Every structure is written in structure tokens, then in C-alpha cells.
XYZ file of C-alpha atoms in Angstrom:
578
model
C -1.307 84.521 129.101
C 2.424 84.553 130.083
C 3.887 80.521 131.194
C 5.170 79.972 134.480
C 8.748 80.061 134.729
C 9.883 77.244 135.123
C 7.189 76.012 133.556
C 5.718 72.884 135.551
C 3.411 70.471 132.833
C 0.229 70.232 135.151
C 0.593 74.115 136.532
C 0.739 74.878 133.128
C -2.276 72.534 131.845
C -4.555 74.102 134.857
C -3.567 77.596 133.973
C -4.341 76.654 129.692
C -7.904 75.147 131.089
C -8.339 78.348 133.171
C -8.057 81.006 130.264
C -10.182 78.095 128.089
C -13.219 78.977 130.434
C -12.189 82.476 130.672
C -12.837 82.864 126.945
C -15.755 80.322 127.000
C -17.400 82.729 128.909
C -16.880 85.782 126.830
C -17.964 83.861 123.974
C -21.192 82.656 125.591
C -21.944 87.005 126.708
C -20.787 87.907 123.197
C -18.422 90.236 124.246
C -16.011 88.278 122.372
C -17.073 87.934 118.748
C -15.135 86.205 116.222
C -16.723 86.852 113.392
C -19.436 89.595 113.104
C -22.106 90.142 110.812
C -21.315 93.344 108.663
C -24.771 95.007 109.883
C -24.433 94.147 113.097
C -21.037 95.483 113.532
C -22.047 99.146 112.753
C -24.856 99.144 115.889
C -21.387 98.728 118.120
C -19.643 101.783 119.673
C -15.936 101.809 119.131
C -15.245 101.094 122.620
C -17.031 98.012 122.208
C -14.994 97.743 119.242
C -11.792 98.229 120.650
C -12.536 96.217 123.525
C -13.743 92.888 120.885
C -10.449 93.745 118.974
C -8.197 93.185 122.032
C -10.054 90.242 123.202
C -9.714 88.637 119.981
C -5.596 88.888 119.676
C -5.543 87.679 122.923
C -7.742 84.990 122.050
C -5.360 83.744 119.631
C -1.900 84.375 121.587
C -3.852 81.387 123.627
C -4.544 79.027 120.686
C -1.042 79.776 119.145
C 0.165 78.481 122.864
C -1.873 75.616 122.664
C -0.273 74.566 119.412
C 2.799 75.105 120.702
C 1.933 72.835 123.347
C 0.757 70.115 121.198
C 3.772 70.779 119.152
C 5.424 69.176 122.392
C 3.607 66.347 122.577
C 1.004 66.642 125.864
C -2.119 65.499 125.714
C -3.371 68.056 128.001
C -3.185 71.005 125.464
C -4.250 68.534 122.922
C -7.707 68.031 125.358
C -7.820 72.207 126.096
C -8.061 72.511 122.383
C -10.417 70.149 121.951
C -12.432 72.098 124.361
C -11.575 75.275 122.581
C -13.372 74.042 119.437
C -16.416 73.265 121.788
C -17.133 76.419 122.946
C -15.550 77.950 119.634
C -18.857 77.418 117.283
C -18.918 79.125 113.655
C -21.634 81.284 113.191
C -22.935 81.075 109.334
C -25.746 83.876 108.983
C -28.083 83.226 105.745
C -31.840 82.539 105.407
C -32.183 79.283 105.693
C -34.737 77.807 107.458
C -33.904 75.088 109.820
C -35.550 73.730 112.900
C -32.985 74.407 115.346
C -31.438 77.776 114.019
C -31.548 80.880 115.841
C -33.295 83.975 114.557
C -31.609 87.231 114.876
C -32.483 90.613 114.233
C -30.269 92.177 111.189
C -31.902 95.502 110.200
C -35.058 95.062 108.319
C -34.486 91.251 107.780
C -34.498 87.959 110.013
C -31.189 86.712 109.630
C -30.602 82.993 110.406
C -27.821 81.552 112.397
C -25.862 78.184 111.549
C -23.676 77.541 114.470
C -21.166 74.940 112.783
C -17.871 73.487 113.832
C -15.227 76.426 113.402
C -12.861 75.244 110.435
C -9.795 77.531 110.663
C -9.808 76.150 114.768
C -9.699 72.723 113.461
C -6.741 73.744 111.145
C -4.788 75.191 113.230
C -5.032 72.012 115.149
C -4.257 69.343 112.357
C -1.326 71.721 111.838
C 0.008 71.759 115.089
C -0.010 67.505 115.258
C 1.783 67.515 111.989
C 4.514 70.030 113.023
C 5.066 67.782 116.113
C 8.584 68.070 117.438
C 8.352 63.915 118.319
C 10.174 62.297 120.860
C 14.068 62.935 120.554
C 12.935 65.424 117.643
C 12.030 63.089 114.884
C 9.071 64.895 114.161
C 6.705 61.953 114.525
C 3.626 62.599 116.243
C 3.252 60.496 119.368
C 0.875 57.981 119.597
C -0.760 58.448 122.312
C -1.792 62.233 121.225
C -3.569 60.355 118.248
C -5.490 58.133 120.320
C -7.109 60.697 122.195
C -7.737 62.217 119.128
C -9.573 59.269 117.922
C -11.310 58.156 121.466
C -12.317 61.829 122.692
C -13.077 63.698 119.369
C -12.928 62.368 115.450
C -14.534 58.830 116.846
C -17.268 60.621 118.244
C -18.585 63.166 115.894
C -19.274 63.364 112.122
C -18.970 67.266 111.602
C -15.232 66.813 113.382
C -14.282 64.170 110.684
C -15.618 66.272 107.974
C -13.612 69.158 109.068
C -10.959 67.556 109.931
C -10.171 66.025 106.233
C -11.135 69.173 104.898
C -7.892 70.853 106.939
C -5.962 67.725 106.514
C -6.043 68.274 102.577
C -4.946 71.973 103.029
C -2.225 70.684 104.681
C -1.213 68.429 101.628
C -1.894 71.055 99.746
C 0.226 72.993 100.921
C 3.216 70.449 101.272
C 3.282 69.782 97.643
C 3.194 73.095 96.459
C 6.535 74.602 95.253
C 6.214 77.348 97.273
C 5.163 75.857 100.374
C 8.382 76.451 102.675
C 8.746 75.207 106.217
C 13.038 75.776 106.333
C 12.791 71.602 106.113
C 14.108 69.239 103.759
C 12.535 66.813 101.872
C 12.635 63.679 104.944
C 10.707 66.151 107.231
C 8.068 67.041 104.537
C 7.890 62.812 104.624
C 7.998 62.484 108.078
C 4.687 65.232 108.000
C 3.242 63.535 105.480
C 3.390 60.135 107.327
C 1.925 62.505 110.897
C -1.042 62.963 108.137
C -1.818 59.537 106.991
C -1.392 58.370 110.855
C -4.178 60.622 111.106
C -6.433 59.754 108.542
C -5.928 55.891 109.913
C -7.754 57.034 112.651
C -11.149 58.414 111.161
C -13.432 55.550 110.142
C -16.469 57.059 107.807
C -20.463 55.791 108.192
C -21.494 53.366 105.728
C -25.111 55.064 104.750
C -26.825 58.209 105.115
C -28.950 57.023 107.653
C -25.904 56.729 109.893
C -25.244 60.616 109.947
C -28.826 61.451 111.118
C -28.731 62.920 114.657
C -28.911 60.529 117.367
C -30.804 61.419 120.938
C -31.388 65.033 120.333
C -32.192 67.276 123.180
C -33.481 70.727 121.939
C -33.705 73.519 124.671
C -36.892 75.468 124.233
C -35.777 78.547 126.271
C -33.007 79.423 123.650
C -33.767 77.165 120.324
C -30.789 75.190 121.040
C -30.049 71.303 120.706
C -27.035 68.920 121.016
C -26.676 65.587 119.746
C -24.862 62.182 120.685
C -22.733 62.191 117.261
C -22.391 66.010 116.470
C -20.421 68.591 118.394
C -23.028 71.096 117.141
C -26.591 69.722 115.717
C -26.688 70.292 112.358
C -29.930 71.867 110.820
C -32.337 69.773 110.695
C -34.983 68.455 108.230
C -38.050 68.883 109.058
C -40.033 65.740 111.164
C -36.600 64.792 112.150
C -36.439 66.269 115.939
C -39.271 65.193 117.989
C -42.630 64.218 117.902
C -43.959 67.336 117.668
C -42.750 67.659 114.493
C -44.144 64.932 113.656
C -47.807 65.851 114.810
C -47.866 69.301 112.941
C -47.132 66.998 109.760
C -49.943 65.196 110.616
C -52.366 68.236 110.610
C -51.087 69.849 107.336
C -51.699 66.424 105.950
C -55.173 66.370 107.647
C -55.954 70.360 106.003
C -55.092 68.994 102.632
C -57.271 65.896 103.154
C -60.341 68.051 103.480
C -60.053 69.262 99.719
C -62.478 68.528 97.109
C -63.282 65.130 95.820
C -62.742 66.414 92.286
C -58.897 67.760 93.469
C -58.602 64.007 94.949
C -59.213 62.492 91.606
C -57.276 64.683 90.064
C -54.274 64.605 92.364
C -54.363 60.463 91.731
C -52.266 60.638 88.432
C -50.800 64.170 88.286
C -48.421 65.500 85.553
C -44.514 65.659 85.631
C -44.806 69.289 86.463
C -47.903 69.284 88.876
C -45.937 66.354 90.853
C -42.683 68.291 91.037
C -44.871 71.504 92.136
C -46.512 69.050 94.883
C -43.184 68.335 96.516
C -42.098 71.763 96.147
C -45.089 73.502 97.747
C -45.030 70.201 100.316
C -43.698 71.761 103.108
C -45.137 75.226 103.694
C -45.031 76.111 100.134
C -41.179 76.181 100.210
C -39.164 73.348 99.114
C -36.688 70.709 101.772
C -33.769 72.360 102.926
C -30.475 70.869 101.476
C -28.420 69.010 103.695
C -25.534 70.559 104.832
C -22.043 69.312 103.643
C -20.737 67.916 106.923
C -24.090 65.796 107.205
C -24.224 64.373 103.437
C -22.800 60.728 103.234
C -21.639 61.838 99.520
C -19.621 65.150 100.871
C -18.177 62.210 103.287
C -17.058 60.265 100.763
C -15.539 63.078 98.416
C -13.637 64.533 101.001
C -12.176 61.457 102.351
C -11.234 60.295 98.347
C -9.536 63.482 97.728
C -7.843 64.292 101.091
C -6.356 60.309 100.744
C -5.224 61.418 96.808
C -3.463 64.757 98.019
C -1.257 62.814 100.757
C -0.142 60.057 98.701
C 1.250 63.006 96.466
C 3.870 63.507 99.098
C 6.710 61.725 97.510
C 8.870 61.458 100.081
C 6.672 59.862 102.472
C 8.401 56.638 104.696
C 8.031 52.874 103.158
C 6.931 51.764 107.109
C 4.041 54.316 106.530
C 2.883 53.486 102.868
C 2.621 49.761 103.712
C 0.414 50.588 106.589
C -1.720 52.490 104.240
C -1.652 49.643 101.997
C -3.378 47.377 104.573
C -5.878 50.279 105.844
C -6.905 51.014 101.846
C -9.086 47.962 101.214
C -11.331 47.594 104.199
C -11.503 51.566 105.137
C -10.913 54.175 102.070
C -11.926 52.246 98.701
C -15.458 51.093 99.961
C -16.228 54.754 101.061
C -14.529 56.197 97.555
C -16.853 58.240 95.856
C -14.561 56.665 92.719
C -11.722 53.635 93.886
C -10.221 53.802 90.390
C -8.665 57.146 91.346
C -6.436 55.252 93.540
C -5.290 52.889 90.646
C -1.919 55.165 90.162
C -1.110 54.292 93.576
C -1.712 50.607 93.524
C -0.299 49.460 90.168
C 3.256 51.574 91.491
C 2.857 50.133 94.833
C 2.145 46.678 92.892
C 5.387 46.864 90.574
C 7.679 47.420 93.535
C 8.040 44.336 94.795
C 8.748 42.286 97.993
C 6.410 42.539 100.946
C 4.868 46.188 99.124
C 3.816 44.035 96.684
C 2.078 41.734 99.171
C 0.198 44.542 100.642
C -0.906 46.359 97.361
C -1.928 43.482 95.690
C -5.843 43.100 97.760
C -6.344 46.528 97.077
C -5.928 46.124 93.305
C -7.508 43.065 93.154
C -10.567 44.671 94.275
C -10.569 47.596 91.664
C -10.289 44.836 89.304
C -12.974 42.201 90.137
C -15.585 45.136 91.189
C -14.478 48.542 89.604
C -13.724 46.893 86.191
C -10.018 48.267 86.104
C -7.665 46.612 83.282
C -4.071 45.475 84.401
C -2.676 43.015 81.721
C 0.431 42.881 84.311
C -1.381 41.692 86.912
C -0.810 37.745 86.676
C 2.720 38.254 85.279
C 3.817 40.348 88.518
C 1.733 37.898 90.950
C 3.592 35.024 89.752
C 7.087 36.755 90.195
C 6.028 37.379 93.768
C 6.087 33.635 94.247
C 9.530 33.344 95.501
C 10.693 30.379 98.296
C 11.267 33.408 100.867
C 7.253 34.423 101.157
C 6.372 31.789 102.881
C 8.527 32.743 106.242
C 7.504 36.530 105.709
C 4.921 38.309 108.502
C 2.092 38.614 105.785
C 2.215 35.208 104.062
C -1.412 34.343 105.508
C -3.170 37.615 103.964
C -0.893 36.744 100.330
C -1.917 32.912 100.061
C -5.639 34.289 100.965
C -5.838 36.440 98.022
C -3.457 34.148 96.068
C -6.545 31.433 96.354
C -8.924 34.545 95.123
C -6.672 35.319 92.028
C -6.619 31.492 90.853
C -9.723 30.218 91.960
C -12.023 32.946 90.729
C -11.530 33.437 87.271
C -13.009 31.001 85.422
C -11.355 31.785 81.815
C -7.568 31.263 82.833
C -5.464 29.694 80.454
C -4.064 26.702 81.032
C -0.642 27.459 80.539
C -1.000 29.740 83.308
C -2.320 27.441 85.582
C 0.514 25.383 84.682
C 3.182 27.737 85.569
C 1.333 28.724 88.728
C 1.756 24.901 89.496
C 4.493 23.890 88.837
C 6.771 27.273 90.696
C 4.016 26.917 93.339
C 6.042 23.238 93.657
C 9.110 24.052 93.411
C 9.139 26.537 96.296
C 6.946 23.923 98.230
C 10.446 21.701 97.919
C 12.385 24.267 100.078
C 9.352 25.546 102.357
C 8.344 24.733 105.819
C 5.520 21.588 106.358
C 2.756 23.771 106.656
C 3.398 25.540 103.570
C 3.996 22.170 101.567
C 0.415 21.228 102.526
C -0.886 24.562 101.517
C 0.662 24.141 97.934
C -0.167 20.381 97.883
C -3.785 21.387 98.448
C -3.613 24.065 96.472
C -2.311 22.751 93.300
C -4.809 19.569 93.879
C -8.005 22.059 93.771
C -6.156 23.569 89.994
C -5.266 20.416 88.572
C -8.882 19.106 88.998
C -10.732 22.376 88.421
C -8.604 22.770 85.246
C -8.132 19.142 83.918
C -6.298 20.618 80.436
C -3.364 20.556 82.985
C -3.258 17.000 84.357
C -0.409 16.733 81.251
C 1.960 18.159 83.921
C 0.864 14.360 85.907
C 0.887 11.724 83.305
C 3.408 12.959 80.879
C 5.819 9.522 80.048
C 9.372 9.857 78.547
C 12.766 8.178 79.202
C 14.107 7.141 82.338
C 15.539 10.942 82.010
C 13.379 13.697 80.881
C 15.083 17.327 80.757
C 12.664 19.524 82.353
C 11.931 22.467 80.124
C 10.412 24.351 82.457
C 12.704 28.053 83.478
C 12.365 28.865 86.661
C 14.271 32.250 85.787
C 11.688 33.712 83.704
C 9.931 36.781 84.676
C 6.926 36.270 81.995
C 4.899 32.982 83.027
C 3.737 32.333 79.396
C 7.523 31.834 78.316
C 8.371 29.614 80.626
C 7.694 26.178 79.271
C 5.798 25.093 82.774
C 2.853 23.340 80.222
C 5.134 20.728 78.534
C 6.954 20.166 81.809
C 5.853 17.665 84.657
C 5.700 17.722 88.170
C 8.546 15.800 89.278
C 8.357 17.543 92.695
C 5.298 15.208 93.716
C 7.676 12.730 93.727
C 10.312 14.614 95.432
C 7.759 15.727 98.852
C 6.541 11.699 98.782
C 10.259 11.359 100.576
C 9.113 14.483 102.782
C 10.278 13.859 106.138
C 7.183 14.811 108.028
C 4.114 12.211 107.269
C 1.403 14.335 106.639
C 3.292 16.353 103.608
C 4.611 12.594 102.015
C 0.843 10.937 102.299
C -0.954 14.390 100.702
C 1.881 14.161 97.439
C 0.900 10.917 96.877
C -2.487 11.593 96.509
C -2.071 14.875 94.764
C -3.884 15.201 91.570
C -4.665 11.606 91.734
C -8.845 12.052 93.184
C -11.575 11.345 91.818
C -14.480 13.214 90.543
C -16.475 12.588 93.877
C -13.794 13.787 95.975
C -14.531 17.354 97.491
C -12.225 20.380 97.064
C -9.781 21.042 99.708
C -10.872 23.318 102.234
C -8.211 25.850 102.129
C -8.712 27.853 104.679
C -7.907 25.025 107.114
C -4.187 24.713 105.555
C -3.601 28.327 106.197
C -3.413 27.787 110.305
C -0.858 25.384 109.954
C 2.569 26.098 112.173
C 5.261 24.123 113.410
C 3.482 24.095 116.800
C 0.344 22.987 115.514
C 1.635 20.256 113.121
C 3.765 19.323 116.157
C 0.694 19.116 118.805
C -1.384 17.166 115.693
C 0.904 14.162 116.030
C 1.515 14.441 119.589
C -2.069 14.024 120.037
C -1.964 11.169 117.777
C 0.678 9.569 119.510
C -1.753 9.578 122.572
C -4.868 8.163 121.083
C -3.154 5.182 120.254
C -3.727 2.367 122.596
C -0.909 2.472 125.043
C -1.051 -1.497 125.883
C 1.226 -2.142 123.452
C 4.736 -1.354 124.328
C 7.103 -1.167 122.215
C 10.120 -3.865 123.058
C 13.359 -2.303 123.340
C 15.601 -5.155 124.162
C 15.347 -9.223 123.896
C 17.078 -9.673 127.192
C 16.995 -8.211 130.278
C 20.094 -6.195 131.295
C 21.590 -7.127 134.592
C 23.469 -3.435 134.651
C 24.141 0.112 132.817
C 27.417 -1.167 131.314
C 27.730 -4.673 128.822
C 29.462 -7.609 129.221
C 32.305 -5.950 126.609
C 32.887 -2.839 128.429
C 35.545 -1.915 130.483
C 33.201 -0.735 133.172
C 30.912 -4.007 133.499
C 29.674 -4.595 136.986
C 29.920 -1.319 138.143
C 26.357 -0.387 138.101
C 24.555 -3.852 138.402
C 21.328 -3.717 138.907
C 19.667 -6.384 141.786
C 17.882 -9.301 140.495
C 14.032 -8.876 141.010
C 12.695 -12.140 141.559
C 9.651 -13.425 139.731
């Protein structure tokens, strides 16, 4: 168990993978037993005793080096553990019946084993990657550690991600508690608190139940074994679920009760509440169907995930680069597998009111607990239309924010009108500062609102004076103060002078179709670049018809330099002749 000194990485990873078999092997002769059943441990001598109680210290000296290894950051202790937890199963004794148990004498009774994934191995694991020293020290797990993790073991399996949030919330646990001490201050209880949101960014859930039944199971008939393609260790199974023969036995118990009596048939055709609840209970052998086990229930998937996601995001000192990378993994990976998304409102509305590109990123998550979990934020147009500022349309997300910006406006049917207005009109005043492509967007944008919501084409045709004061404050925070209804758009006119084509012929036009003209198609405006706008009318340039060349002079020069200049005759050129 002792390193080598000096300790050379692959000696050292050969010798870790040596001791990993050595203990395999004493697990598989059960001379090393982890956890013993209290009846069985009284048949032992106390040699045998002695001898298991040495093996098992050792044991763990070799997992605490492990961790200490994948405190360091190589991947090869990170892939011995993983091997460790292999060969490490949890043996649950009970009475359940299941297919592919094994059944062990325990005194009088037949006790049934549950080999399962072993939980305080996993754990110790999860603890180790968060306690990562990091390169230079930082304390920030490396990346490449968490890809194997993903590729190699929680990608793979469905117990492993079940076990692995369930350690992942101790952790969090433990890292908000008052008592939890780790001799750090609060930026390292951050910077573990990011290592365990790096990790949950790695486990992606199944979307039904059907998706955590075992796939190409192999049972071993000599020992009453199986293994699976997406469980480390099969789970117990339901019965009909493993093989055909299953299946056939089914068949025959069906067949026995088919040769009952006609009058049970007629009676059995509409049986009572309680005779048809007694049915399915005696269905299977006269017992009822096993419950499915935790780590194999879609709904212990979901719970787990919900409340290990909740107990991280109590960290409170956990880094802003981290938190807006949850905010984009939120929508599309936690709140559809939430066994209840409006737990995570807290998170969003604070995330919401923060402003600047947090903002950005928390504002598809709350949209969707508000258009299909029925959450309530009066706020919510107010702080969207103070994120409309001339800087977010050179920011890294502007594409995702104009997406759901076209959800937020375009959906609801019942908007007011003077917030359609005020949406307009500051949509147009940023467009007079913004690049081409994000003039168009607005242009089309505000063309769709001002004919889906024709209580606003005021802000078109108003007439006044040859000078009209524009009410409208651009300053004010609350979009129902600020005047935008009895205001105009006098930026149309002001992107007509536009100095790129496309953005001057789309202002004229704005708000100015007809009934029979179709919607913009806004999608297309969101692709626009400088390159692309730039290619558009180079390509244009080339389809016209090159006959016609443009005349650059009326005469023909006879050199470089005029008949004015000081330098005339220096560079004539010969006379061609005709």
C-alpha cells in the first residue's frame, strides 16, 4: 500500500490497478466482506474475524489513496476508482423476491440478496473531485477528469447517476451547514460549489420510464447473476421482463386460469372494486408486483435531480462564470425533468433582476415557468424592456435574447397597447445606433407588432407642426410611464438615410403593408452579420450583367499625369492605333 518514492505517475497507476484486482479478488472469495449480515457474522470464527477486520482497513487506506490521487487531478486513479465501485457491489439482504437475486441461507429463513451500486464508494468519490487541488491550486476540478466521468461512467449507467446526485446533495448539504468546516473561506466553499454544478452539467436524465428498463440482459444460470448495457449492477427485475422464458411461464399460469369454470368466466367479466384489486394482487403467484427500486423509478430520477440542483444553488458564494452556465443548462436539461420547475422560481426571478448578460440567460428559463407552469411575475415585462439597451446587440448571446424576445411579444395575445408601443419605439431607438443586421431585425420586428396590434399604428400617422416634442422618456425604468403611445416613430425616418441599402428600403416600407402581406419571417433576420450582408451585395454586384461598363472618363488619357501637372509627359502612355 506504501507509494514509490519518488513516486513516478504510471508506476504508481499500475501499482493502484494492481491492489484494485488484489481486493477484487477477495471480494469475489468473500474473504473480504464489507458489510455482513448480523446472523451470518456469528457462524465466523474470530480468526476469520480478525483476518476480515484487517482486510477491510486496508481496503480503505487504498480508497483514501485513490482520493488523494484524484485530489491531484489524474485520470488514472479517477478510472481505478471507477473500477473499485465495479467490483465494490452493496449487498441489501431482505425478502424480496426478484428474478435475478441471490438466495442465501440465514438461519431458519431464505434471505434475499440485492447487490446495488455501493453509495458511501460513490461519495467518497464525488468528494474527492470537489476537494480537487486544480491546476496551480485553484481548486477547480480539471476538465478532463469530468469528461471521463461523463464518457466512462455517469453517461453510461442509470444506478451511477442516481447515486451520484444522491452524494452530490450530501455534499451541499454539508457546505451550507454552519458547522460544516473544511479550514476554507468562503471563495473555496464557491469554488466547490461550482466543482458540483460542473458535475451535475454532466448527467443528462431519461425522458420516460421505459428508458430505465434494462437493455440486453445476459443472466448467468450457473450463479443467478445478470449484467446489463445501462446498469453497473441489474437491478431486480419485474417479472416477464428478462427473457422469454419468463415470458412462457406467464403464458401457462394464464392457460391454468383459463381452464376455470364457465360460471367463474362470467363472473370474472365485470368484477367488483375489491374482487379486481384482489385479481391483481393474487396475479402473480398470489403475491403482489414487486416495487421498483429507487435507482430504476423515472420519478426517484426526477426528485433527486430537483433537489440535489436546489441544495447547490444554496451555495451563496458560488462564481458568476458558473451560475450563467447553469442558467443556459436549466431550460433544456433540469426544468423538463423537475418533478416541480416552480421550485426553481427563487432562483430565476434573482437571477432575472440582476441584470446585464445574467439577465439574458435567466430570462428562457422563467419564461418557461410562466407560459407552462402558470408562475405569476408582474415584473416580468417591466425588467425585459430595461434589458433593451443599444449595447445587447454586440453581446455573445444576442441571438438566444432576440429569440425569446420574439416569444415574449409575439405570444401573448392580450398585451396592451401601450406596451407594444414602448417596446417599439426603444426597440427603434437602439436600432439608430446598432449594427445593419440588427436594424433589419428591429425593422422586421416592429413591422410584425404594428400590424398584429393595429391600436398602435398612432405611433405612424400621428400629424403635428413642422416640430413635434417627442414625449416619449427614454430614461424611464417602468414602460407604462413612459409616454412611448402618444409619441411617433421619427426613427423610420431617420434609418431611410441608413447608409447600407437594405436597412433604408425596409424603413420605408415599415408599417406601411397591407393586409395581404405575410409576416416577416424572423428567424431569417437573426443570421444576419457583417460578412453575410457584405457577401449578399457582393453577389448582387455579380448577377448584374457585366456588358455594361461603367464610363470613367470622356477622353482618353495619353499618360498618368495631366496636362496641368508638373510631371506631364513623364509616364505617357503609346498611342494604340485603331
Amino acid at each position: 500500500l506504501k507509494p514509490i518514492s519518488p513516486v513516478i505517475e504510471s508506476v504508481d497507476a499500475q501499482r493502484l490497478d494492481q491492489l484494485r484486482r488484489v481486493f477484487a479478488g477477495l471480494l469475489s472469495t468473500h474473504q473480504l466482506v464489507l458489510r455482513q449480515e448480523t446472523n451470518s457474522s456469528k457462524s465466523k470464527s474470530e480468526a476469520a474475524q480478525k483476518w476480515n477486520a484487517w482486510l477491510k482497513k486496508q481496503f480503505y487506506a487504498f480508497v483514501d489513496q485513490l482520493c488523494h490521487v484524484i485530489k491531484m487531478g489524474r485520470k488514472s486513479g479517477l478510472r481505478t476508482f471507477m473500477g473499485v465501485i465495479a467490483s465494490t457491489p452493496f449487498k441489501d439482504y431482505g425478502n424480496k423476491i426478484n428474478v435475478n437475486a441471490k438466495t442465501v441461507a440465514a438461519g431458519t429463513k431464505t434471505a434475499t440478496i440485492v447487490e446495488r451500486v455501493h453509495d458511501g464508494l460513490v461519495h467518497k468519490l464525488i468528494q474527492a473531485l470537489v476537494d480537487s487541488y486544480g491546476d496551480g491550486g485553484d481548486g477547480v476540478v480539471p476538465e478532463p477528469m469530468l469528461e471521463m466521468l461523463q464518457i466512462e461512467f455517469i453517461g453510461r449507467y442509470s444506478d451511477i447517476q442516481y447515486f451520484t446526485l444522491t452524494s452530490m446533495k450530501n455534499v451541499a448539504n454539508e457546505l451550507t451547514k454552519d458547522k460544516y468546516d473544511y479550514n476554507d473561506d468562503e471563495e473555496m466553499k464557491g469554488i466547490k460549489g461550482e466543482n458540483l454544478l460542473r458535475i451535475l452539467m454532466k448527467i443528462h436524465l431519461a425522458h420516460e420510464q421505459e428508458d430505465l428498463t434494462p437493455q440486453n440482459v445476459k443472466m448467468d444460470g450457473d450463479t443467478g447473476t445478470g449484467t446489463c448495457s445501462n446498469y453497473l449492477f441489474l437491478p431486480p427485475m419485474m417479472d416477464g421482463e428478462l427473457t422469454d422464458d419468463s415470458d412462457d411461464e406467464d403464458d401457462g399460469a394464464n392457460d391454468s386460469d383459463s381452464s376455470s369454470s364457465d360460471d367463474e368466466d362470467e363472473s370474472d367479466k365485470n368484477p367488483s372494486p375489491k374482487k379486481k384489486r384482489k385479481t391483481e394482487k393474487n396475479f402473480q403467484g398470489g403475491k403482489s408486483k414487486p416495487k421498483l427500486s429507487s435507482w430504476r423509478s423515472i420519478r426517484s430520477h426526477r426528485s433527486i435531480l430537483q433537489s440535489t440542483t436546489l441544495s447547490i444553488l444554496k451555495i451563496p458564494t458560488i462564481p458568476n462564470r458558473t451560475l450563467k452556465r447553469i442558467l443556459q443548462h436549466l431550460p433544456n436539461h433540469i426544468l423538463p425533468h423537475a418533478s416541480n420547475p416552480l421550485r426553481f422560481a427563487d432562483f430565476c426571478t434573482r437571477a432575472y433582476e440582476v441584470g446585464g448578460v445574467t439577465s439574458l440567460l435567466a430570462l428562457h428559463s422563467l419564461f418557461l415557468l410562466m407560459t407552462q407552469c402558470g408562475l405569476e411575475y408582474p415584473k416580468f415585462y417591466t425588467s425585459l424592456y430595461n434589458l433593451i439597451e443599444s449595447k445587447v446587440f454586440y453581446t455573445t448571446y444576442r441571438t438566444r435574447f432576440f429569440k425569446l424576445l420574439v416569444k415574449c411579444l409575439t405570444a401573448n395575445q392580450m398585451l396592451p397597447a401601450y406596451i407594444v408601443a414602448a417596446f417599439c419605439k426603444r426597440l427603434c431607438r437602439c436600432a439608430v445606433n446598432a449594427p445593419p443586421s440588427g436594424a433589419l431585425f428591429v425593422l422586421a420586428l416592429v413591422s410584425n407588432l404594428l400590424r398584429k396590434h393595429p391600436e398602435c399604428s398612432c405611433l405612424l400617422h400621428r400629424s403635428g407642426g413642422k416640430e413635434i416634442e417627442d414625449p416619449f422618456d427614454i430614461d424611464e425604468k417602468d414602460p407604462s410611464k413612459s409616454m412611448a403611445i402618444e409619441s411617433c416613430l421619427w426613427e423610420l425616418n431617420a434609418l431611410e438615410k441608413h447608409y447600407h441599402p437594405a436597412v433604408a428600403s425596409m424603413a420605408k416600407g415599415c408599417g406601411m403593408e397591407d393586409e395581404k402581406t405575410l409576416y416577416h419571417d424572423l428567424d431569417g433576420f437573426l443570421v444576419h452579420t457583417y460578412k453575410s450582408l457584405f457577401d449578399q451585395e457582393r453577389k448582387r454586384g455579380d448577377n448584374k450583367q457585366r456588358k455594361s461598363k461603367v464610363a470613367l472618363t470622356f477622353r482618353q488619357p495619353n499618360g498618368l499625369f495631366g496636362g496641368d501637372d508638373v510631371f506631364e509627359g513623364i509616364f505617357d502612355f503609346p498611342s494604340r492605333k485603331d
